[in-house]
């Protein structure tokens, strides 16, 4: 068994252990202080490291290349200076000896350098030799051939140098500079010969394109490296300049001959591009090159016809050639990148043509909007005048209409791909619709005939699979009819009936039903304006639309068309309120009617929340009516609100007995009592305070009877405040009659009572603490 010493013995043992711990702690602290002092007296000596060697900022190969480049440049500058400055001081023999010796020595120097493995040095020396050959050619002309044509001599010199440099590079083999340099020189002979032959831009463009074609052939013949990069850059560079020159010649051509020559150049460039696209390995580059080739074919075909025809036919002619590219797309012998490129080129041409025809569509659709500023100002002379009331008629409208029809036909017939077929059909339908709307204005039909034609398009669009197209057409027809009163009433009536009929089709209900309500609203406003009614009286006619919307929404139920129909009804109701706002009695009637519509909507189970706006509308109707009667009594405005709120609260508490009285009756009682209390405090008469006191007393007794906090607190508070208002004069008199020592005495009694209460609470806390202590 474990021995447990008595408490006194255990206390003695604990004190002994603590004394030993304190002694040991003092010993350790003393040792620590001595160690700290000894470490501070001895400062450690840090070992010194040798300075790091500086790092080189440039690598050895880079230094070598810089030195070789600078040496070659300095020698080149020296050679040029010698040729230009000191050439005339030597005789013919001296000149030949200097040039021949220096050039041959420099050109031969790379051979031993390559044998010793100094390739970079050999490249620099070879570059110097190439420059010396150019100087030799210049010196030869200055000395032996001073009367020759400079451009022609430059062409011959470029051809000879190109051959010599290429042969020199092929002979050495290991050098990378001479062969690309020779190919760069080979870009010049044909162009320089064309320039030397005379100021003929067609010849220069031909030379550029031929050179670009040869570069393309050579690019496919070599495997890669600097040679292929050089010829590829030459093909794209000279080919681009040649195409730009040919395009400019085609655009500025004034006769068939000049246009045909420019077209031949463009066709030749197109052939080069398409052949190159068929052999390019990169698909994206090949497709882009084929797109360029297709656009060049369109420009080549349209250029001569553009000169023969009038200016307005330039775009349709090019569009025809762009559509013709689709026939080549169907040729399965062509490579796939070429077919894709031609297809995209045709699409680009059609898109540009549509962009050119866009002003016709914009004027046709946006022109009738101007009638909204001056409706019923008189019928226009014809359909074109109807759409150009505020905008000018665009030029070449007939050709623009032809472009719309042609592109629509291409989209409808040519696009057969399953993925793009639906989009193409939609685009064709949209373009056909725009062409039909522009046709009356183009033909300058009479205004009534144009309106009937647009109405027919509206009816036809209602049976198409795109309901938004029918809606857009109906809006165009409605704005177009604003020119005359009879046309407006007729068109709005027809559109209302048409949309109401179309709304019976489930596919069109979501769009047609709200549109029918909108056109009915516009018809009501137009009818009131035609009858010279006041706007407030027209509001009663507009209210028929919200009634119809509420009935239709109740019939639709949970259909997706219900929210749009209800939104259209709400918009019509807001418009009616805006029309009646200047006539308070009529505004009260309209508000009450809107409240009835909202209450009827709230009868539907899924629209119970409409009861709140119905109550607000009834309340506003009551207030507007009272204001129209010049009623200033606050109870007349507050009691209807209070009665409605109390009825709603009683109904809610009946359904849920656990509802708090503040939630059920608080708002209604506050609306009933507080405005009267505010008025009673400034009312010198006794009638209102007496009635308010009786009412608050009744509310207090009812709260006490049913044990409800809200009636008890609100009724009692209002009763006390009302009584204080009535007793205020007497209290003031009593205060004047009291001695001056009474207020301090009352304050002292209050403080003593509070202090006694505070002391009693402290005593209770102490008593509880003592009880808990005894329990522990």
PDB file of N, CA, C and O in Angstrom, residues 433 436-437 450-464 466-480 491 494-499 502 505 508 515 519:
ATOM      1  N   UNK A 433     -36.235  39.000 -96.778  1.00  0.00           N
ATOM      2  CA  UNK A 433     -37.148  39.909 -96.065  1.00  0.00           C
ATOM      3  C   UNK A 433     -36.744  41.368 -96.288  1.00  0.00           C
ATOM      4  O   UNK A 433     -37.590  42.230 -96.569  1.00  0.00           O
ATOM      5  N   UNK A 436     -37.673  42.412 -99.817  1.00  0.00           N
ATOM      6  CA  UNK A 436     -39.121  42.636 -99.979  1.00  0.00           C
ATOM      7  C   UNK A 436     -39.547  43.979 -99.396  1.00  0.00           C
ATOM      8  O   UNK A 436     -40.407  44.673 -99.958  1.00  0.00           O
ATOM      9  N   UNK A 437     -38.948  44.372 -98.259  1.00  0.00           N
ATOM     10  CA  UNK A 437     -39.306  45.656 -97.669  1.00  0.00           C
ATOM     11  C   UNK A 437     -38.791  46.821 -98.506  1.00  0.00           C
ATOM     12  O   UNK A 437     -39.411  47.899 -98.538  1.00  0.00           O
ATOM     13  N   UNK A 450     -47.682  50.399-101.499  1.00  0.00           N
ATOM     14  CA  UNK A 450     -46.512  50.012-100.714  1.00  0.00           C
ATOM     15  C   UNK A 450     -46.901  49.545 -99.331  1.00  0.00           C
ATOM     16  O   UNK A 450     -46.343  48.558 -98.807  1.00  0.00           O
ATOM     17  N   UNK A 451     -47.873  50.213 -98.711  1.00  0.00           N
ATOM     18  CA  UNK A 451     -48.322  49.809 -97.386  1.00  0.00           C
ATOM     19  C   UNK A 451     -48.978  48.434 -97.435  1.00  0.00           C
ATOM     20  O   UNK A 451     -48.777  47.598 -96.534  1.00  0.00           O
ATOM     21  N   UNK A 452     -49.765  48.172 -98.487  1.00  0.00           N
ATOM     22  CA  UNK A 452     -50.382  46.854 -98.631  1.00  0.00           C
ATOM     23  C   UNK A 452     -49.332  45.767 -98.845  1.00  0.00           C
ATOM     24  O   UNK A 452     -49.447  44.657 -98.310  1.00  0.00           O
ATOM     25  N   UNK A 453     -48.290  46.077 -99.617  1.00  0.00           N
ATOM     26  CA  UNK A 453     -47.239  45.089 -99.849  1.00  0.00           C
ATOM     27  C   UNK A 453     -46.493  44.766 -98.559  1.00  0.00           C
ATOM     28  O   UNK A 453     -46.199  43.597 -98.262  1.00  0.00           O
ATOM     29  N   UNK A 454     -46.184  45.797 -97.763  1.00  0.00           N
ATOM     30  CA  UNK A 454     -45.519  45.552 -96.479  1.00  0.00           C
ATOM     31  C   UNK A 454     -46.435  44.770 -95.541  1.00  0.00           C
ATOM     32  O   UNK A 454     -45.989  43.889 -94.799  1.00  0.00           O
ATOM     33  N   UNK A 455     -47.746  45.060 -95.601  1.00  0.00           N
ATOM     34  CA  UNK A 455     -48.680  44.272 -94.809  1.00  0.00           C
ATOM     35  C   UNK A 455     -48.698  42.815 -95.232  1.00  0.00           C
ATOM     36  O   UNK A 455     -48.783  41.909 -94.384  1.00  0.00           O
ATOM     37  N   UNK A 456     -48.640  42.579 -96.541  1.00  0.00           N
ATOM     38  CA  UNK A 456     -48.566  41.192 -97.000  1.00  0.00           C
ATOM     39  C   UNK A 456     -47.307  40.489 -96.524  1.00  0.00           C
ATOM     40  O   UNK A 456     -47.337  39.299 -96.161  1.00  0.00           O
ATOM     41  N   UNK A 457     -46.185  41.207 -96.514  1.00  0.00           N
ATOM     42  CA  UNK A 457     -44.948  40.621 -95.981  1.00  0.00           C
ATOM     43  C   UNK A 457     -45.109  40.299 -94.496  1.00  0.00           C
ATOM     44  O   UNK A 457     -44.624  39.268 -94.006  1.00  0.00           O
ATOM     45  N   UNK A 458     -45.829  41.162 -93.772  1.00  0.00           N
ATOM     46  CA  UNK A 458     -46.068  40.897 -92.347  1.00  0.00           C
ATOM     47  C   UNK A 458     -46.878  39.632 -92.152  1.00  0.00           C
ATOM     48  O   UNK A 458     -46.569  38.801 -91.287  1.00  0.00           O
ATOM     49  N   UNK A 459     -47.927  39.475 -92.955  1.00  0.00           N
ATOM     50  CA  UNK A 459     -48.752  38.269 -92.850  1.00  0.00           C
ATOM     51  C   UNK A 459     -47.938  37.025 -93.202  1.00  0.00           C
ATOM     52  O   UNK A 459     -48.019  35.982 -92.532  1.00  0.00           O
ATOM     53  N   UNK A 460     -47.126  37.127 -94.261  1.00  0.00           N
ATOM     54  CA  UNK A 460     -46.307  35.971 -94.640  1.00  0.00           C
ATOM     55  C   UNK A 460     -45.268  35.656 -93.573  1.00  0.00           C
ATOM     56  O   UNK A 460     -44.990  34.478 -93.285  1.00  0.00           O
ATOM     57  N   UNK A 461     -44.690  36.684 -92.955  1.00  0.00           N
ATOM     58  CA  UNK A 461     -43.678  36.450 -91.920  1.00  0.00           C
ATOM     59  C   UNK A 461     -44.264  35.804 -90.679  1.00  0.00           C
ATOM     60  O   UNK A 461     -43.549  35.141 -89.920  1.00  0.00           O
ATOM     61  N   UNK A 462     -45.581  35.982 -90.472  1.00  0.00           N
ATOM     62  CA  UNK A 462     -46.198  35.374 -89.295  1.00  0.00           C
ATOM     63  C   UNK A 462     -46.218  33.850 -89.378  1.00  0.00           C
ATOM     64  O   UNK A 462     -46.365  33.175 -88.352  1.00  0.00           O
ATOM     65  N   UNK A 463     -46.084  33.306 -90.559  1.00  0.00           N
ATOM     66  CA  UNK A 463     -46.106  31.845 -90.727  1.00  0.00           C
ATOM     67  C   UNK A 463     -44.701  31.268 -90.894  1.00  0.00           C
ATOM     68  O   UNK A 463     -44.547  30.088 -91.172  1.00  0.00           O
ATOM     69  N   UNK A 464     -43.687  32.096 -90.746  1.00  0.00           N
ATOM     70  CA  UNK A 464     -42.310  31.620 -90.844  1.00  0.00           C
ATOM     71  C   UNK A 464     -41.833  31.105 -89.488  1.00  0.00           C
ATOM     72  O   UNK A 464     -42.411  31.458 -88.440  1.00  0.00           O
ATOM     73  N   UNK A 466     -39.464  32.014 -87.745  1.00  0.00           N
ATOM     74  CA  UNK A 466     -38.786  33.037 -86.943  1.00  0.00           C
ATOM     75  C   UNK A 466     -39.801  34.108 -86.558  1.00  0.00           C
ATOM     76  O   UNK A 466     -40.065  35.037 -87.331  1.00  0.00           O
ATOM     77  N   UNK A 467     -40.415  34.031 -85.385  1.00  0.00           N
ATOM     78  CA  UNK A 467     -41.459  34.998 -85.022  1.00  0.00           C
ATOM     79  C   UNK A 467     -40.942  36.413 -84.874  1.00  0.00           C
ATOM     80  O   UNK A 467     -41.679  37.377 -85.089  1.00  0.00           O
ATOM     81  N   UNK A 468     -39.667  36.588 -84.484  1.00  0.00           N
ATOM     82  CA  UNK A 468     -39.135  37.954 -84.334  1.00  0.00           C
ATOM     83  C   UNK A 468     -39.117  38.701 -85.663  1.00  0.00           C
ATOM     84  O   UNK A 468     -39.197  39.948 -85.710  1.00  0.00           O
ATOM     85  N   UNK A 469     -39.027  37.961 -86.797  1.00  0.00           N
ATOM     86  CA  UNK A 469     -39.060  38.612 -88.098  1.00  0.00           C
ATOM     87  C   UNK A 469     -40.442  39.209 -88.375  1.00  0.00           C
ATOM     88  O   UNK A 469     -40.558  40.324 -88.909  1.00  0.00           O
ATOM     89  N   UNK A 470     -41.479  38.488 -87.985  1.00  0.00           N
ATOM     90  CA  UNK A 470     -42.841  39.020 -88.138  1.00  0.00           C
ATOM     91  C   UNK A 470     -43.043  40.247 -87.258  1.00  0.00           C
ATOM     92  O   UNK A 470     -43.682  41.230 -87.662  1.00  0.00           O
ATOM     93  N   UNK A 471     -42.493  40.218 -86.046  1.00  0.00           N
ATOM     94  CA  UNK A 471     -42.626  41.368 -85.150  1.00  0.00           C
ATOM     95  C   UNK A 471     -41.915  42.590 -85.730  1.00  0.00           C
ATOM     96  O   UNK A 471     -42.454  43.711 -85.708  1.00  0.00           O
ATOM     97  N   UNK A 472     -40.709  42.410 -86.261  1.00  0.00           N
ATOM     98  CA  UNK A 472     -39.977  43.532 -86.856  1.00  0.00           C
ATOM     99  C   UNK A 472     -40.725  44.098 -88.064  1.00  0.00           C
ATOM    100  O   UNK A 472     -40.801  45.315 -88.258  1.00  0.00           O
ATOM    101  N   UNK A 473     -41.303  43.211 -88.877  1.00  0.00           N
ATOM    102  CA  UNK A 473     -42.056  43.687 -90.048  1.00  0.00           C
ATOM    103  C   UNK A 473     -43.300  44.462 -89.628  1.00  0.00           C
ATOM    104  O   UNK A 473     -43.647  45.480 -90.227  1.00  0.00           O
ATOM    105  N   UNK A 474     -43.971  43.979 -88.603  1.00  0.00           N
ATOM    106  CA  UNK A 474     -45.165  44.688 -88.128  1.00  0.00           C
ATOM    107  C   UNK A 474     -44.802  46.066 -87.574  1.00  0.00           C
ATOM    108  O   UNK A 474     -45.549  47.034 -87.777  1.00  0.00           O
ATOM    109  N   UNK A 475     -43.689  46.179 -86.889  1.00  0.00           N
ATOM    110  CA  UNK A 475     -43.261  47.496 -86.403  1.00  0.00           C
ATOM    111  C   UNK A 475     -42.959  48.435 -87.570  1.00  0.00           C
ATOM    112  O   UNK A 475     -43.311  49.621 -87.536  1.00  0.00           O
ATOM    113  N   UNK A 476     -42.291  47.915 -88.590  1.00  0.00           N
ATOM    114  CA  UNK A 476     -42.020  48.729 -89.777  1.00  0.00           C
ATOM    115  C   UNK A 476     -43.319  49.198 -90.421  1.00  0.00           C
ATOM    116  O   UNK A 476     -43.448  50.374 -90.811  1.00  0.00           O
ATOM    117  N   UNK A 477     -44.273  48.324 -90.512  1.00  0.00           N
ATOM    118  CA  UNK A 477     -45.569  48.692 -91.100  1.00  0.00           C
ATOM    119  C   UNK A 477     -46.293  49.719 -90.237  1.00  0.00           C
ATOM    120  O   UNK A 477     -46.911  50.657 -90.754  1.00  0.00           O
ATOM    121  N   UNK A 478     -46.200  49.571 -88.907  1.00  0.00           N
ATOM    122  CA  UNK A 478     -46.892  50.512 -88.016  1.00  0.00           C
ATOM    123  C   UNK A 478     -46.300  51.915 -88.133  1.00  0.00           C
ATOM    124  O   UNK A 478     -47.035  52.909 -88.218  1.00  0.00           O
ATOM    125  N   UNK A 479     -44.981  52.024 -88.139  1.00  0.00           N
ATOM    126  CA  UNK A 479     -44.370  53.346 -88.281  1.00  0.00           C
ATOM    127  C   UNK A 479     -44.632  53.932 -89.661  1.00  0.00           C
ATOM    128  O   UNK A 479     -44.794  55.154 -89.810  1.00  0.00           O
ATOM    129  N   UNK A 480     -44.675  53.078 -90.665  1.00  0.00           N
ATOM    130  CA  UNK A 480     -44.942  53.558 -92.014  1.00  0.00           C
ATOM    131  C   UNK A 480     -46.361  54.112 -92.141  1.00  0.00           C
ATOM    132  O   UNK A 480     -46.625  54.995 -92.965  1.00  0.00           O
ATOM    133  N   UNK A 491     -54.106  50.171 -90.097  1.00  0.00           N
ATOM    134  CA  UNK A 491     -52.970  49.266 -89.902  1.00  0.00           C
ATOM    135  C   UNK A 491     -52.925  48.753 -88.476  1.00  0.00           C
ATOM    136  O   UNK A 491     -52.696  47.552 -88.240  1.00  0.00           O
ATOM    137  N   UNK A 494     -55.576  46.137 -88.072  1.00  0.00           N
ATOM    138  CA  UNK A 494     -55.205  44.893 -88.737  1.00  0.00           C
ATOM    139  C   UNK A 494     -54.089  44.167 -87.985  1.00  0.00           C
ATOM    140  O   UNK A 494     -54.116  42.934 -87.838  1.00  0.00           O
ATOM    141  N   UNK A 495     -53.112  44.914 -87.478  1.00  0.00           N
ATOM    142  CA  UNK A 495     -52.018  44.278 -86.737  1.00  0.00           C
ATOM    143  C   UNK A 495     -52.500  43.670 -85.428  1.00  0.00           C
ATOM    144  O   UNK A 495     -52.034  42.604 -85.012  1.00  0.00           O
ATOM    145  N   UNK A 496     -53.455  44.341 -84.782  1.00  0.00           N
ATOM    146  CA  UNK A 496     -54.007  43.779 -83.543  1.00  0.00           C
ATOM    147  C   UNK A 496     -54.712  42.458 -83.810  1.00  0.00           C
ATOM    148  O   UNK A 496     -54.512  41.466 -83.103  1.00  0.00           O
ATOM    149  N   UNK A 497     -55.539  42.434 -84.859  1.00  0.00           N
ATOM    150  CA  UNK A 497     -56.250  41.202 -85.195  1.00  0.00           C
ATOM    151  C   UNK A 497     -55.277  40.118 -85.638  1.00  0.00           C
ATOM    152  O   UNK A 497     -55.392  38.941 -85.262  1.00  0.00           O
ATOM    153  N   UNK A 498     -54.271  40.501 -86.447  1.00  0.00           N
ATOM    154  CA  UNK A 498     -53.305  39.520 -86.941  1.00  0.00           C
ATOM    155  C   UNK A 498     -52.510  38.897 -85.793  1.00  0.00           C
ATOM    156  O   UNK A 498     -52.347  37.665 -85.726  1.00  0.00           O
ATOM    157  N   UNK A 499     -52.020  39.728 -84.890  1.00  0.00           N
ATOM    158  CA  UNK A 499     -51.239  39.196 -83.765  1.00  0.00           C
ATOM    159  C   UNK A 499     -52.111  38.370 -82.831  1.00  0.00           C
ATOM    160  O   UNK A 499     -51.664  37.345 -82.295  1.00  0.00           O
ATOM    161  N   UNK A 502     -52.544  35.086 -84.576  1.00  0.00           N
ATOM    162  CA  UNK A 502     -51.303  34.297 -84.554  1.00  0.00           C
ATOM    163  C   UNK A 502     -50.974  33.770 -83.169  1.00  0.00           C
ATOM    164  O   UNK A 502     -50.291  32.752 -83.031  1.00  0.00           O
ATOM    165  N   UNK A 505     -51.446  30.070 -82.096  1.00  0.00           N
ATOM    166  CA  UNK A 505     -50.470  29.021 -82.401  1.00  0.00           C
ATOM    167  C   UNK A 505     -49.458  28.958 -81.259  1.00  0.00           C
ATOM    168  O   UNK A 505     -48.850  29.979 -80.900  1.00  0.00           O
ATOM    169  N   UNK A 508     -46.085  30.711 -81.556  1.00  0.00           N
ATOM    170  CA  UNK A 508     -46.035  32.160 -81.690  1.00  0.00           C
ATOM    171  C   UNK A 508     -46.641  32.901 -80.513  1.00  0.00           C
ATOM    172  O   UNK A 508     -46.628  34.133 -80.489  1.00  0.00           O
ATOM    173  N   UNK A 515     -47.470  41.312 -78.477  1.00  0.00           N
ATOM    174  CA  UNK A 515     -47.549  42.250 -79.598  1.00  0.00           C
ATOM    175  C   UNK A 515     -48.986  42.689 -79.847  1.00  0.00           C
ATOM    176  O   UNK A 515     -49.244  43.869 -80.129  1.00  0.00           O
ATOM    177  N   UNK A 519     -50.164  46.575 -79.777  1.00  0.00           N
ATOM    178  CA  UNK A 519     -50.855  47.248 -80.876  1.00  0.00           C
ATOM    179  C   UNK A 519     -52.268  47.685 -80.457  1.00  0.00           C
ATOM    180  O   UNK A 519     -52.760  48.717 -80.933  1.00  0.00           O
TER     181      UNK A 519
END
